Amino acid sequence: MSRDESPAARALLVLEMVQGSPGITAQRLADRLGVTERAVRRHVGTLRQAGVPIAASRGPHGGYRLGRGYRIPPLMFTTAEALALVMAVMEGRREAADPADPVGGALGKILRVLPEPVAAPAEAFRGVSAGGPGVPARPDPETAAVLVQACASRQRLRLAYRRRPGEEGVMEVDPWAVVVRDSRWYLLCWSHTKNARRLLRVDRVARAEPLAGTFTPPEDLDPATAVDEHLSQGWRHRVEVVVDAPADAVAGWIPRSLGRCEALAPDRTRLLATTETPAWYALQLAALRAPFRVVASRELKEAVAALGRRLLDSVEPSDDTATS
């Protein structure tokens, strides 16, 4: 018997709704449950027989509410609600995966009181690598849960993937890891369809179907580093910048998703990447705290020069201003 057909489950839903909306009417309860008002009154009677003090009042402002002093069972989340909660916390605070962190400890308490079918997928999300804040692009929680669990169990998947609006393709993949970067969820995987490593947007996964095969991920796989390097490559304009600073210092100034650092000498580093928008990348280079030289591309050189002129113009008077 499904949740929607179970009288006990409907009675618990009534309790949840009354708890969340004190004064809710029988008509609103009936509309939300898709039943008659008579059925709602029957469910309320079931709760009262179980010792739940639900009071009812008449009149234009009447409705159902819980009696004072009643302690509600710890939590009543659906799987989708629990997953969405964990996803939101992970996006906003990467320390939520650490039980020693206050937010991580609170999240752990929530997960421990959830039923196993709900808690298991939500707990799997705590192992996901989270990045910094950004514009949310949150995927469907249940689809994301299938991906995370498949990564953990090394289960091959068949995905329906939306490459762009109105264009959907099917691929078979070995899901290596789910990683969050700037509030965007990515699936790092090996595509058997393309015979290549791929980085997929989880919010573009329309369907995920587990297959019979399993897989073994690369032994030296570092999902966070692999995702960052993947995001820095494949764009139209090449980036090569030589920085007069040690590689570990440059890596601290420039996010890994913006490029790969190569040590040329103890105090010199080469930054390699690609970009679609040289003007935007020039702004990121302004965060470097050491002298640097743009080797490529021509478009990036022009963008850095234009940015330099604009910054100088903001502190030095122009000829027109000086003679006026």
PDB file of C-alpha atoms in Angstrom:
ATOM      1  CA  MET A   1       0.000   0.000   0.000  1.00  0.00           C
ATOM      2  CA  SER A   2       1.455   3.372  -1.026  1.00  0.00           C
ATOM      3  CA  ARG A   3       1.763   6.372   1.205  1.00  0.00           C
ATOM      4  CA  ASP A   4      -1.108   8.109  -0.576  1.00  0.00           C
ATOM      5  CA  GLU A   5      -3.426   5.106  -0.001  1.00  0.00           C
ATOM      6  CA  SER A   6      -2.557   4.452   3.642  1.00  0.00           C
ATOM      7  CA  PRO A   7      -5.001   5.905   6.209  1.00  0.00           C
ATOM      8  CA  ALA A   8      -2.205   5.974   8.789  1.00  0.00           C
ATOM      9  CA  ALA A   9       0.076   7.890   6.428  1.00  0.00           C
ATOM     10  CA  ARG A  10      -2.723  10.369   5.655  1.00  0.00           C
ATOM     11  CA  ALA A  11      -3.361  10.862   9.351  1.00  0.00           C
ATOM     12  CA  LEU A  12       0.334  11.687   9.835  1.00  0.00           C
ATOM     13  CA  LEU A  13       0.144  14.128   6.937  1.00  0.00           C
ATOM     14  CA  VAL A  14      -2.791  15.807   8.648  1.00  0.00           C
ATOM     15  CA  LEU A  15      -0.705  16.085  11.813  1.00  0.00           C
ATOM     16  CA  GLU A  16       2.181  17.588   9.844  1.00  0.00           C
ATOM     17  CA  MET A  17      -0.084  20.153   8.169  1.00  0.00           C
ATOM     18  CA  VAL A  18      -1.789  21.140  11.416  1.00  0.00           C
ATOM     19  CA  GLN A  19       1.609  21.539  13.044  1.00  0.00           C
ATOM     20  CA  GLY A  20       2.903  23.713  10.189  1.00  0.00           C
ATOM     21  CA  SER A  21      -0.282  25.761   9.725  1.00  0.00           C
ATOM     22  CA  PRO A  22      -2.160  26.237  13.017  1.00  0.00           C
ATOM     23  CA  GLY A  23      -5.802  27.087  12.340  1.00  0.00           C
ATOM     24  CA  ILE A  24      -5.908  25.254   9.018  1.00  0.00           C
ATOM     25  CA  THR A  25      -9.452  24.397   7.982  1.00  0.00           C
ATOM     26  CA  ALA A  26     -10.891  21.015   7.063  1.00  0.00           C
ATOM     27  CA  GLN A  27     -11.499  22.281   3.534  1.00  0.00           C
ATOM     28  CA  ARG A  28      -7.824  23.256   3.036  1.00  0.00           C
ATOM     29  CA  LEU A  29      -6.687  19.942   4.462  1.00  0.00           C
ATOM     30  CA  ALA A  30      -9.042  18.106   2.131  1.00  0.00           C
ATOM     31  CA  ASP A  31      -7.778  20.071  -0.882  1.00  0.00           C
ATOM     32  CA  ARG A  32      -4.133  19.336  -0.085  1.00  0.00           C
ATOM     33  CA  LEU A  33      -4.738  15.637   0.537  1.00  0.00           C
ATOM     34  CA  GLY A  34      -7.148  15.177  -2.348  1.00  0.00           C
ATOM     35  CA  VAL A  35      -9.872  13.736  -0.092  1.00  0.00           C
ATOM     36  CA  THR A  36     -13.240  14.819   1.255  1.00  0.00           C
ATOM     37  CA  GLU A  37     -13.737  16.903   4.400  1.00  0.00           C
ATOM     38  CA  ARG A  38     -15.437  13.869   5.941  1.00  0.00           C
ATOM     39  CA  ALA A  39     -12.216  11.885   5.387  1.00  0.00           C
ATOM     40  CA  VAL A  40     -10.231  14.680   7.044  1.00  0.00           C
ATOM     41  CA  ARG A  41     -12.464  14.548  10.127  1.00  0.00           C
ATOM     42  CA  ARG A  42     -11.966  10.785  10.218  1.00  0.00           C
ATOM     43  CA  HIS A  43      -8.154  11.229  10.147  1.00  0.00           C
ATOM     44  CA  VAL A  44      -8.368  13.835  12.908  1.00  0.00           C
ATOM     45  CA  GLY A  45     -10.391  11.348  14.948  1.00  0.00           C
ATOM     46  CA  THR A  46      -7.682   8.720  14.400  1.00  0.00           C
ATOM     47  CA  LEU A  47      -5.056  11.128  15.750  1.00  0.00           C
ATOM     48  CA  ARG A  48      -7.161  11.956  18.781  1.00  0.00           C
ATOM     49  CA  GLN A  49      -7.610   8.247  19.525  1.00  0.00           C
ATOM     50  CA  ALA A  50      -3.792   7.974  19.433  1.00  0.00           C
ATOM     51  CA  GLY A  51      -3.540  10.667  22.097  1.00  0.00           C
ATOM     52  CA  VAL A  52      -2.754  13.662  19.907  1.00  0.00           C
ATOM     53  CA  PRO A  53      -4.697  16.660  21.296  1.00  0.00           C
ATOM     54  CA  ILE A  54      -6.033  18.326  18.152  1.00  0.00           C
ATOM     55  CA  ALA A  55      -8.457  21.144  18.990  1.00  0.00           C
ATOM     56  CA  ALA A  56     -11.067  22.465  16.581  1.00  0.00           C
ATOM     57  CA  SER A  57     -12.744  25.873  16.610  1.00  0.00           C
ATOM     58  CA  ARG A  58     -15.676  27.159  14.572  1.00  0.00           C
ATOM     59  CA  GLY A  59     -16.283  30.476  12.878  1.00  0.00           C
ATOM     60  CA  PRO A  60     -14.542  32.512  10.147  1.00  0.00           C
ATOM     61  CA  HIS A  61     -11.194  32.191  11.925  1.00  0.00           C
ATOM     62  CA  GLY A  62     -11.686  28.622  13.060  1.00  0.00           C
ATOM     63  CA  GLY A  63      -9.761  25.529  12.163  1.00  0.00           C
ATOM     64  CA  TYR A  64      -7.554  22.798  13.615  1.00  0.00           C
ATOM     65  CA  ARG A  65      -4.579  23.348  15.890  1.00  0.00           C
ATOM     66  CA  LEU A  66      -2.512  21.282  18.299  1.00  0.00           C
ATOM     67  CA  GLY A  67      -3.219  21.486  21.998  1.00  0.00           C
ATOM     68  CA  ARG A  68      -0.609  23.124  24.232  1.00  0.00           C
ATOM     69  CA  GLY A  69       2.188  21.023  25.655  1.00  0.00           C
ATOM     70  CA  TYR A  70       2.076  18.320  23.025  1.00  0.00           C
ATOM     71  CA  ARG A  71       5.508  17.171  21.864  1.00  0.00           C
ATOM     72  CA  ILE A  72       5.650  16.388  18.157  1.00  0.00           C
ATOM     73  CA  PRO A  73       7.763  13.394  17.057  1.00  0.00           C
ATOM     74  CA  PRO A  74      11.286  14.644  16.231  1.00  0.00           C
ATOM     75  CA  LEU A  75      11.041  15.202  12.460  1.00  0.00           C
ATOM     76  CA  MET A  76       8.750  14.308   9.594  1.00  0.00           C
ATOM     77  CA  PHE A  77      10.626  14.867   6.314  1.00  0.00           C
ATOM     78  CA  THR A  78      10.056  13.358   2.919  1.00  0.00           C
ATOM     79  CA  THR A  79      13.157  12.139   1.086  1.00  0.00           C
ATOM     80  CA  ALA A  80      13.029  15.133  -1.262  1.00  0.00           C
ATOM     81  CA  GLU A  81      12.723  17.581   1.669  1.00  0.00           C
ATOM     82  CA  ALA A  82      15.671  16.029   3.512  1.00  0.00           C
ATOM     83  CA  LEU A  83      17.854  16.059   0.397  1.00  0.00           C
ATOM     84  CA  ALA A  84      16.948  19.640  -0.457  1.00  0.00           C
ATOM     85  CA  LEU A  85      17.792  20.716   3.108  1.00  0.00           C
ATOM     86  CA  VAL A  86      21.212  19.042   3.035  1.00  0.00           C
ATOM     87  CA  MET A  87      21.945  20.443  -0.437  1.00  0.00           C
ATOM     88  CA  ALA A  88      21.105  23.975   0.672  1.00  0.00           C
ATOM     89  CA  VAL A  89      23.306  23.688   3.760  1.00  0.00           C
ATOM     90  CA  MET A  90      26.220  22.245   1.775  1.00  0.00           C
ATOM     91  CA  GLU A  91      25.990  25.019  -0.798  1.00  0.00           C
ATOM     92  CA  GLY A  92      26.049  27.745   1.809  1.00  0.00           C
ATOM     93  CA  ARG A  93      28.638  26.255   4.191  1.00  0.00           C
ATOM     94  CA  ARG A  94      31.207  23.691   3.065  1.00  0.00           C
ATOM     95  CA  GLU A  95      32.083  22.868   6.729  1.00  0.00           C
ATOM     96  CA  ALA A  96      28.670  21.220   7.055  1.00  0.00           C
ATOM     97  CA  ALA A  97      30.340  17.919   6.162  1.00  0.00           C
ATOM     98  CA  ASP A  98      32.451  18.145   9.357  1.00  0.00           C
ATOM     99  CA  PRO A  99      30.644  16.820  12.483  1.00  0.00           C
ATOM    100  CA  ALA A 100      32.874  19.061  14.643  1.00  0.00           C
ATOM    101  CA  ASP A 101      31.501  22.182  12.947  1.00  0.00           C
ATOM    102  CA  PRO A 102      28.383  23.640  14.690  1.00  0.00           C
ATOM    103  CA  VAL A 103      26.348  23.528  11.481  1.00  0.00           C
ATOM    104  CA  GLY A 104      27.719  20.076  10.661  1.00  0.00           C
ATOM    105  CA  GLY A 105      26.828  18.846  14.157  1.00  0.00           C
ATOM    106  CA  ALA A 106      23.287  20.176  13.852  1.00  0.00           C
ATOM    107  CA  LEU A 107      22.909  18.585  10.437  1.00  0.00           C
ATOM    108  CA  GLY A 108      24.112  15.273  11.860  1.00  0.00           C
ATOM    109  CA  LYS A 109      21.482  15.394  14.597  1.00  0.00           C
ATOM    110  CA  ILE A 110      18.769  15.876  11.994  1.00  0.00           C
ATOM    111  CA  LEU A 111      19.990  12.951   9.921  1.00  0.00           C
ATOM    112  CA  ARG A 112      20.238  10.629  12.922  1.00  0.00           C
ATOM    113  CA  VAL A 113      16.535  10.907  13.734  1.00  0.00           C
ATOM    114  CA  LEU A 114      15.341  10.342  10.159  1.00  0.00           C
ATOM    115  CA  PRO A 115      14.170   6.905   8.987  1.00  0.00           C
ATOM    116  CA  GLU A 116      16.874   4.949   7.150  1.00  0.00           C
ATOM    117  CA  PRO A 117      15.293   5.244   3.648  1.00  0.00           C
ATOM    118  CA  VAL A 118      15.277   9.039   4.051  1.00  0.00           C
ATOM    119  CA  ALA A 119      18.550   9.445   5.949  1.00  0.00           C
ATOM    120  CA  ALA A 120      20.740   7.251   3.712  1.00  0.00           C
ATOM    121  CA  PRO A 121      20.603   9.416   0.561  1.00  0.00           C
ATOM    122  CA  ALA A 122      20.825  12.608   2.622  1.00  0.00           C
ATOM    123  CA  GLU A 123      23.873  11.311   4.512  1.00  0.00           C
ATOM    124  CA  ALA A 124      25.575  10.510   1.205  1.00  0.00           C
ATOM    125  CA  PHE A 125      25.510  14.179   0.303  1.00  0.00           C
ATOM    126  CA  ARG A 126      27.756  15.024   3.239  1.00  0.00           C
ATOM    127  CA  GLY A 127      30.691  13.485   1.376  1.00  0.00           C
ATOM    128  CA  VAL A 128      30.232  15.793  -1.602  1.00  0.00           C
ATOM    129  CA  SER A 129      32.966  18.413  -2.140  1.00  0.00           C
ATOM    130  CA  ALA A 130      31.450  21.885  -1.848  1.00  0.00           C
ATOM    131  CA  GLY A 131      32.772  25.130  -3.254  1.00  0.00           C
ATOM    132  CA  GLY A 132      32.209  28.769  -2.457  1.00  0.00           C
ATOM    133  CA  PRO A 133      29.022  30.807  -2.753  1.00  0.00           C
ATOM    134  CA  GLY A 134      27.562  31.705  -6.109  1.00  0.00           C
ATOM    135  CA  VAL A 135      24.369  31.783  -8.144  1.00  0.00           C
ATOM    136  CA  PRO A 136      22.437  28.625  -7.255  1.00  0.00           C
ATOM    137  CA  ALA A 137      21.718  26.090  -9.959  1.00  0.00           C
ATOM    138  CA  ARG A 138      20.200  23.428  -7.752  1.00  0.00           C
ATOM    139  CA  PRO A 139      19.344  20.106  -9.392  1.00  0.00           C
ATOM    140  CA  ASP A 140      16.402  17.876  -8.592  1.00  0.00           C
ATOM    141  CA  PRO A 141      17.217  16.375  -5.147  1.00  0.00           C
ATOM    142  CA  GLU A 142      16.043  12.860  -6.008  1.00  0.00           C
ATOM    143  CA  THR A 143      18.060  12.791  -9.245  1.00  0.00           C
ATOM    144  CA  ALA A 144      21.114  14.075  -7.390  1.00  0.00           C
ATOM    145  CA  ALA A 145      20.607  11.368  -4.755  1.00  0.00           C
ATOM    146  CA  VAL A 146      20.700   8.644  -7.432  1.00  0.00           C
ATOM    147  CA  LEU A 147      23.986  10.070  -8.740  1.00  0.00           C
ATOM    148  CA  VAL A 148      25.597  10.358  -5.304  1.00  0.00           C
ATOM    149  CA  GLN A 149      24.570   6.842  -4.301  1.00  0.00           C
ATOM    150  CA  ALA A 150      25.805   5.458  -7.636  1.00  0.00           C
ATOM    151  CA  CYS A 151      29.188   7.122  -7.025  1.00  0.00           C
ATOM    152  CA  ALA A 152      29.361   5.518  -3.583  1.00  0.00           C
ATOM    153  CA  SER A 153      28.337   2.041  -4.805  1.00  0.00           C
ATOM    154  CA  ARG A 154      30.311   2.323  -8.091  1.00  0.00           C
ATOM    155  CA  GLN A 155      27.183   1.607 -10.100  1.00  0.00           C
ATOM    156  CA  ARG A 156      27.135   2.335 -13.824  1.00  0.00           C
ATOM    157  CA  LEU A 157      24.327   4.633 -14.982  1.00  0.00           C
ATOM    158  CA  ARG A 158      22.348   5.450 -18.095  1.00  0.00           C
ATOM    159  CA  LEU A 159      21.672   9.187 -18.199  1.00  0.00           C
ATOM    160  CA  ALA A 160      19.277  11.326 -20.182  1.00  0.00           C
ATOM    161  CA  TYR A 161      21.205  14.597 -20.458  1.00  0.00           C
ATOM    162  CA  ARG A 162      20.020  17.995 -21.712  1.00  0.00           C
ATOM    163  CA  ARG A 163      22.953  19.521 -23.584  1.00  0.00           C
ATOM    164  CA  ARG A 164      20.881  22.608 -24.366  1.00  0.00           C
ATOM    165  CA  PRO A 165      17.150  23.493 -24.319  1.00  0.00           C
ATOM    166  CA  GLY A 166      15.254  21.098 -26.551  1.00  0.00           C
ATOM    167  CA  GLU A 167      18.243  18.787 -27.118  1.00  0.00           C
ATOM    168  CA  GLU A 168      18.479  15.656 -24.994  1.00  0.00           C
ATOM    169  CA  GLY A 169      20.899  12.776 -25.426  1.00  0.00           C
ATOM    170  CA  VAL A 170      21.425   9.394 -23.751  1.00  0.00           C
ATOM    171  CA  MET A 171      24.788   8.198 -22.453  1.00  0.00           C
ATOM    172  CA  GLU A 172      26.181   5.423 -20.277  1.00  0.00           C
ATOM    173  CA  VAL A 173      28.659   6.607 -17.664  1.00  0.00           C
ATOM    174  CA  ASP A 174      30.766   5.499 -14.715  1.00  0.00           C
ATOM    175  CA  PRO A 175      29.918   8.155 -12.101  1.00  0.00           C
ATOM    176  CA  TRP A 176      33.164   8.978 -10.265  1.00  0.00           C
ATOM    177  CA  ALA A 177      32.106  11.861  -8.020  1.00  0.00           C
ATOM    178  CA  VAL A 178      29.630  14.676  -7.464  1.00  0.00           C
ATOM    179  CA  VAL A 179      31.299  18.019  -6.711  1.00  0.00           C
ATOM    180  CA  VAL A 180      29.765  21.414  -5.943  1.00  0.00           C
ATOM    181  CA  ARG A 181      31.500  24.510  -7.291  1.00  0.00           C
ATOM    182  CA  ASP A 182      30.020  27.989  -6.748  1.00  0.00           C
ATOM    183  CA  SER A 183      26.633  26.450  -5.960  1.00  0.00           C
ATOM    184  CA  ARG A 184      26.622  24.524  -9.239  1.00  0.00           C
ATOM    185  CA  TRP A 185      26.516  20.719  -9.007  1.00  0.00           C
ATOM    186  CA  TYR A 186      28.751  18.691 -11.329  1.00  0.00           C
ATOM    187  CA  LEU A 187      29.080  14.979 -12.057  1.00  0.00           C
ATOM    188  CA  LEU A 188      32.632  13.899 -12.867  1.00  0.00           C
ATOM    189  CA  CYS A 189      32.384  10.683 -14.848  1.00  0.00           C
ATOM    190  CA  TRP A 190      33.728   8.467 -17.606  1.00  0.00           C
ATOM    191  CA  SER A 191      31.409   8.399 -20.618  1.00  0.00           C
ATOM    192  CA  HIS A 192      31.326   5.055 -22.399  1.00  0.00           C
ATOM    193  CA  THR A 193      29.325   6.735 -25.135  1.00  0.00           C
ATOM    194  CA  LYS A 194      32.126   9.243 -25.859  1.00  0.00           C
ATOM    195  CA  ASN A 195      34.971   7.068 -24.506  1.00  0.00           C
ATOM    196  CA  ALA A 196      36.285  10.078 -22.573  1.00  0.00           C
ATOM    197  CA  ARG A 197      36.156  11.807 -19.221  1.00  0.00           C
ATOM    198  CA  ARG A 198      33.232  14.181 -18.923  1.00  0.00           C
ATOM    199  CA  LEU A 199      32.045  16.858 -16.513  1.00  0.00           C
ATOM    200  CA  LEU A 200      28.235  17.099 -16.530  1.00  0.00           C
ATOM    201  CA  ARG A 201      25.901  19.637 -14.976  1.00  0.00           C
ATOM    202  CA  VAL A 202      23.704  17.716 -12.530  1.00  0.00           C
ATOM    203  CA  ASP A 203      20.809  20.154 -13.062  1.00  0.00           C
ATOM    204  CA  ARG A 204      20.799  19.072 -16.726  1.00  0.00           C
ATOM    205  CA  VAL A 205      20.412  15.367 -15.924  1.00  0.00           C
ATOM    206  CA  ALA A 206      16.803  14.592 -16.800  1.00  0.00           C
ATOM    207  CA  ARG A 207      16.880  10.917 -15.758  1.00  0.00           C
ATOM    208  CA  ALA A 208      19.382   8.567 -14.139  1.00  0.00           C
ATOM    209  CA  GLU A 209      18.881   4.807 -14.438  1.00  0.00           C
ATOM    210  CA  PRO A 210      21.182   2.340 -12.596  1.00  0.00           C
ATOM    211  CA  LEU A 211      22.630  -0.405 -14.813  1.00  0.00           C
ATOM    212  CA  ALA A 212      23.923  -3.865 -13.976  1.00  0.00           C
ATOM    213  CA  GLY A 213      27.614  -3.091 -14.451  1.00  0.00           C
ATOM    214  CA  THR A 214      29.997  -1.727 -11.832  1.00  0.00           C
ATOM    215  CA  PHE A 215      33.341   0.024 -12.228  1.00  0.00           C
ATOM    216  CA  THR A 216      36.584   0.944 -10.478  1.00  0.00           C
ATOM    217  CA  PRO A 217      37.518   4.665 -10.473  1.00  0.00           C
ATOM    218  CA  PRO A 218      41.109   5.780 -11.154  1.00  0.00           C
ATOM    219  CA  GLU A 219      43.322   5.165  -8.118  1.00  0.00           C
ATOM    220  CA  ASP A 220      44.837   8.660  -8.181  1.00  0.00           C
ATOM    221  CA  LEU A 221      41.521  10.447  -8.692  1.00  0.00           C
ATOM    222  CA  ASP A 222      41.204  13.792  -6.882  1.00  0.00           C
ATOM    223  CA  PRO A 223      37.640  14.838  -7.781  1.00  0.00           C
ATOM    224  CA  ALA A 224      37.902  18.458  -6.621  1.00  0.00           C
ATOM    225  CA  THR A 225      41.157  19.066  -8.507  1.00  0.00           C
ATOM    226  CA  ALA A 226      39.878  17.266 -11.614  1.00  0.00           C
ATOM    227  CA  VAL A 227      36.728  19.397 -11.685  1.00  0.00           C
ATOM    228  CA  ASP A 228      38.655  22.635 -11.203  1.00  0.00           C
ATOM    229  CA  GLU A 229      41.102  21.772 -13.974  1.00  0.00           C
ATOM    230  CA  HIS A 230      38.252  20.757 -16.268  1.00  0.00           C
ATOM    231  CA  LEU A 231      36.459  24.059 -15.684  1.00  0.00           C
ATOM    232  CA  SER A 232      39.616  26.009 -16.577  1.00  0.00           C
ATOM    233  CA  GLN A 233      40.031  24.300 -19.965  1.00  0.00           C
ATOM    234  CA  GLY A 234      38.148  24.026 -23.240  1.00  0.00           C
ATOM    235  CA  TRP A 235      37.376  27.718 -23.824  1.00  0.00           C
ATOM    236  CA  ARG A 236      38.204  29.744 -26.934  1.00  0.00           C
ATOM    237  CA  HIS A 237      41.145  31.927 -25.780  1.00  0.00           C
ATOM    238  CA  ARG A 238      44.378  30.452 -24.430  1.00  0.00           C
ATOM    239  CA  VAL A 239      45.769  31.782 -21.162  1.00  0.00           C
ATOM    240  CA  GLU A 240      49.470  31.665 -20.342  1.00  0.00           C
ATOM    241  CA  VAL A 241      50.763  33.965 -17.615  1.00  0.00           C
ATOM    242  CA  VAL A 242      54.157  33.976 -15.896  1.00  0.00           C
ATOM    243  CA  VAL A 243      54.038  35.179 -12.299  1.00  0.00           C
ATOM    244  CA  ASP A 244      57.059  36.208 -10.219  1.00  0.00           C
ATOM    245  CA  ALA A 245      55.998  34.214  -7.153  1.00  0.00           C
ATOM    246  CA  PRO A 246      56.113  30.612  -5.868  1.00  0.00           C
ATOM    247  CA  ALA A 247      53.491  28.210  -7.204  1.00  0.00           C
ATOM    248  CA  ASP A 248      51.833  27.659  -3.814  1.00  0.00           C
ATOM    249  CA  ALA A 249      51.389  31.419  -3.392  1.00  0.00           C
ATOM    250  CA  VAL A 250      49.845  31.806  -6.859  1.00  0.00           C
ATOM    251  CA  ALA A 251      47.515  28.880  -6.152  1.00  0.00           C
ATOM    252  CA  GLY A 252      46.299  30.733  -3.073  1.00  0.00           C
ATOM    253  CA  TRP A 253      45.514  33.874  -5.072  1.00  0.00           C
ATOM    254  CA  ILE A 254      43.849  32.238  -8.085  1.00  0.00           C
ATOM    255  CA  PRO A 255      41.156  29.538  -7.680  1.00  0.00           C
ATOM    256  CA  ARG A 256      42.034  26.196  -9.236  1.00  0.00           C
ATOM    257  CA  SER A 257      39.007  26.494 -11.511  1.00  0.00           C
ATOM    258  CA  LEU A 258      40.758  29.429 -13.226  1.00  0.00           C
ATOM    259  CA  GLY A 259      43.907  27.600 -14.203  1.00  0.00           C
ATOM    260  CA  ARG A 260      46.737  25.174 -13.512  1.00  0.00           C
ATOM    261  CA  CYS A 261      49.934  26.343 -11.840  1.00  0.00           C
ATOM    262  CA  GLU A 262      53.320  25.024 -12.973  1.00  0.00           C
ATOM    263  CA  ALA A 263      56.477  25.859 -11.044  1.00  0.00           C
ATOM    264  CA  LEU A 264      59.163  27.245 -13.380  1.00  0.00           C
ATOM    265  CA  ALA A 265      61.546  28.098 -10.545  1.00  0.00           C
ATOM    266  CA  PRO A 266      61.277  28.535  -6.761  1.00  0.00           C
ATOM    267  CA  ASP A 267      59.991  32.079  -7.308  1.00  0.00           C
ATOM    268  CA  ARG A 268      58.394  31.830 -10.792  1.00  0.00           C
ATOM    269  CA  THR A 269      55.129  30.175 -11.815  1.00  0.00           C
ATOM    270  CA  ARG A 270      53.340  29.602 -15.105  1.00  0.00           C
ATOM    271  CA  LEU A 271      49.536  29.831 -15.047  1.00  0.00           C
ATOM    272  CA  LEU A 272      47.807  27.872 -17.827  1.00  0.00           C
ATOM    273  CA  ALA A 273      44.096  27.991 -18.661  1.00  0.00           C
ATOM    274  CA  THR A 274      41.560  29.013 -21.273  1.00  0.00           C
ATOM    275  CA  THR A 275      38.782  31.589 -21.145  1.00  0.00           C
ATOM    276  CA  GLU A 276      35.775  32.663 -23.140  1.00  0.00           C
ATOM    277  CA  THR A 277      35.879  36.252 -21.811  1.00  0.00           C
ATOM    278  CA  PRO A 278      39.375  37.803 -21.680  1.00  0.00           C
ATOM    279  CA  ALA A 279      38.091  41.000 -20.040  1.00  0.00           C
ATOM    280  CA  TRP A 280      36.675  38.998 -17.145  1.00  0.00           C
ATOM    281  CA  TYR A 281      39.863  36.949 -16.836  1.00  0.00           C
ATOM    282  CA  ALA A 282      41.921  40.147 -16.715  1.00  0.00           C
ATOM    283  CA  LEU A 283      39.943  41.151 -13.625  1.00  0.00           C
ATOM    284  CA  GLN A 284      40.841  37.841 -11.990  1.00  0.00           C
ATOM    285  CA  LEU A 285      44.528  38.400 -12.730  1.00  0.00           C
ATOM    286  CA  ALA A 286      44.288  41.681 -10.832  1.00  0.00           C
ATOM    287  CA  ALA A 287      44.060  39.548  -7.668  1.00  0.00           C
ATOM    288  CA  LEU A 288      47.683  38.439  -8.145  1.00  0.00           C
ATOM    289  CA  ARG A 289      49.910  40.010  -5.497  1.00  0.00           C
ATOM    290  CA  ALA A 290      53.117  39.800  -7.519  1.00  0.00           C
ATOM    291  CA  PRO A 291      54.355  41.069 -10.897  1.00  0.00           C
ATOM    292  CA  PHE A 292      53.214  38.993 -13.858  1.00  0.00           C
ATOM    293  CA  ARG A 293      53.555  38.905 -17.641  1.00  0.00           C
ATOM    294  CA  VAL A 294      50.870  37.751 -20.065  1.00  0.00           C
ATOM    295  CA  VAL A 295      52.390  35.436 -22.675  1.00  0.00           C
ATOM    296  CA  ALA A 296      49.136  34.489 -24.403  1.00  0.00           C
ATOM    297  CA  SER A 297      46.704  35.124 -25.827  1.00  0.00           C
ATOM    298  CA  ARG A 298      46.612  38.369 -27.816  1.00  0.00           C
ATOM    299  CA  GLU A 299      43.052  38.956 -26.662  1.00  0.00           C
ATOM    300  CA  LEU A 300      44.055  38.563 -23.015  1.00  0.00           C
ATOM    301  CA  LYS A 301      47.001  40.935 -23.467  1.00  0.00           C
ATOM    302  CA  GLU A 302      44.653  43.570 -24.906  1.00  0.00           C
ATOM    303  CA  ALA A 303      42.159  43.028 -22.069  1.00  0.00           C
ATOM    304  CA  VAL A 304      44.855  43.407 -19.383  1.00  0.00           C
ATOM    305  CA  ALA A 305      46.191  46.567 -21.085  1.00  0.00           C
ATOM    306  CA  ALA A 306      42.675  48.043 -21.260  1.00  0.00           C
ATOM    307  CA  LEU A 307      42.101  47.253 -17.582  1.00  0.00           C
ATOM    308  CA  GLY A 308      45.421  48.873 -16.665  1.00  0.00           C
ATOM    309  CA  ARG A 309      44.540  52.053 -18.557  1.00  0.00           C
ATOM    310  CA  ARG A 310      41.144  52.216 -16.889  1.00  0.00           C
ATOM    311  CA  LEU A 311      42.663  51.817 -13.433  1.00  0.00           C
ATOM    312  CA  LEU A 312      45.270  54.501 -14.126  1.00  0.00           C
ATOM    313  CA  ASP A 313      42.608  56.863 -15.426  1.00  0.00           C
ATOM    314  CA  SER A 314      40.771  56.477 -12.135  1.00  0.00           C
ATOM    315  CA  VAL A 315      43.678  57.962 -10.138  1.00  0.00           C
ATOM    316  CA  GLU A 316      45.389  60.291 -12.632  1.00  0.00           C
ATOM    317  CA  PRO A 317      43.662  63.353 -14.118  1.00  0.00           C
ATOM    318  CA  SER A 318      43.222  63.293 -17.875  1.00  0.00           C
ATOM    319  CA  ASP A 319      44.704  66.016 -20.086  1.00  0.00           C
ATOM    320  CA  ASP A 320      41.292  67.646 -20.471  1.00  0.00           C
ATOM    321  CA  THR A 321      40.829  67.786 -16.682  1.00  0.00           C
ATOM    322  CA  ALA A 322      44.343  69.136 -16.076  1.00  0.00           C
ATOM    323  CA  THR A 323      43.936  72.064 -18.546  1.00  0.00           C
ATOM    324  CA  SER A 324      40.375  73.004 -17.636  1.00  0.00           C
TER     325      SER A 324
END
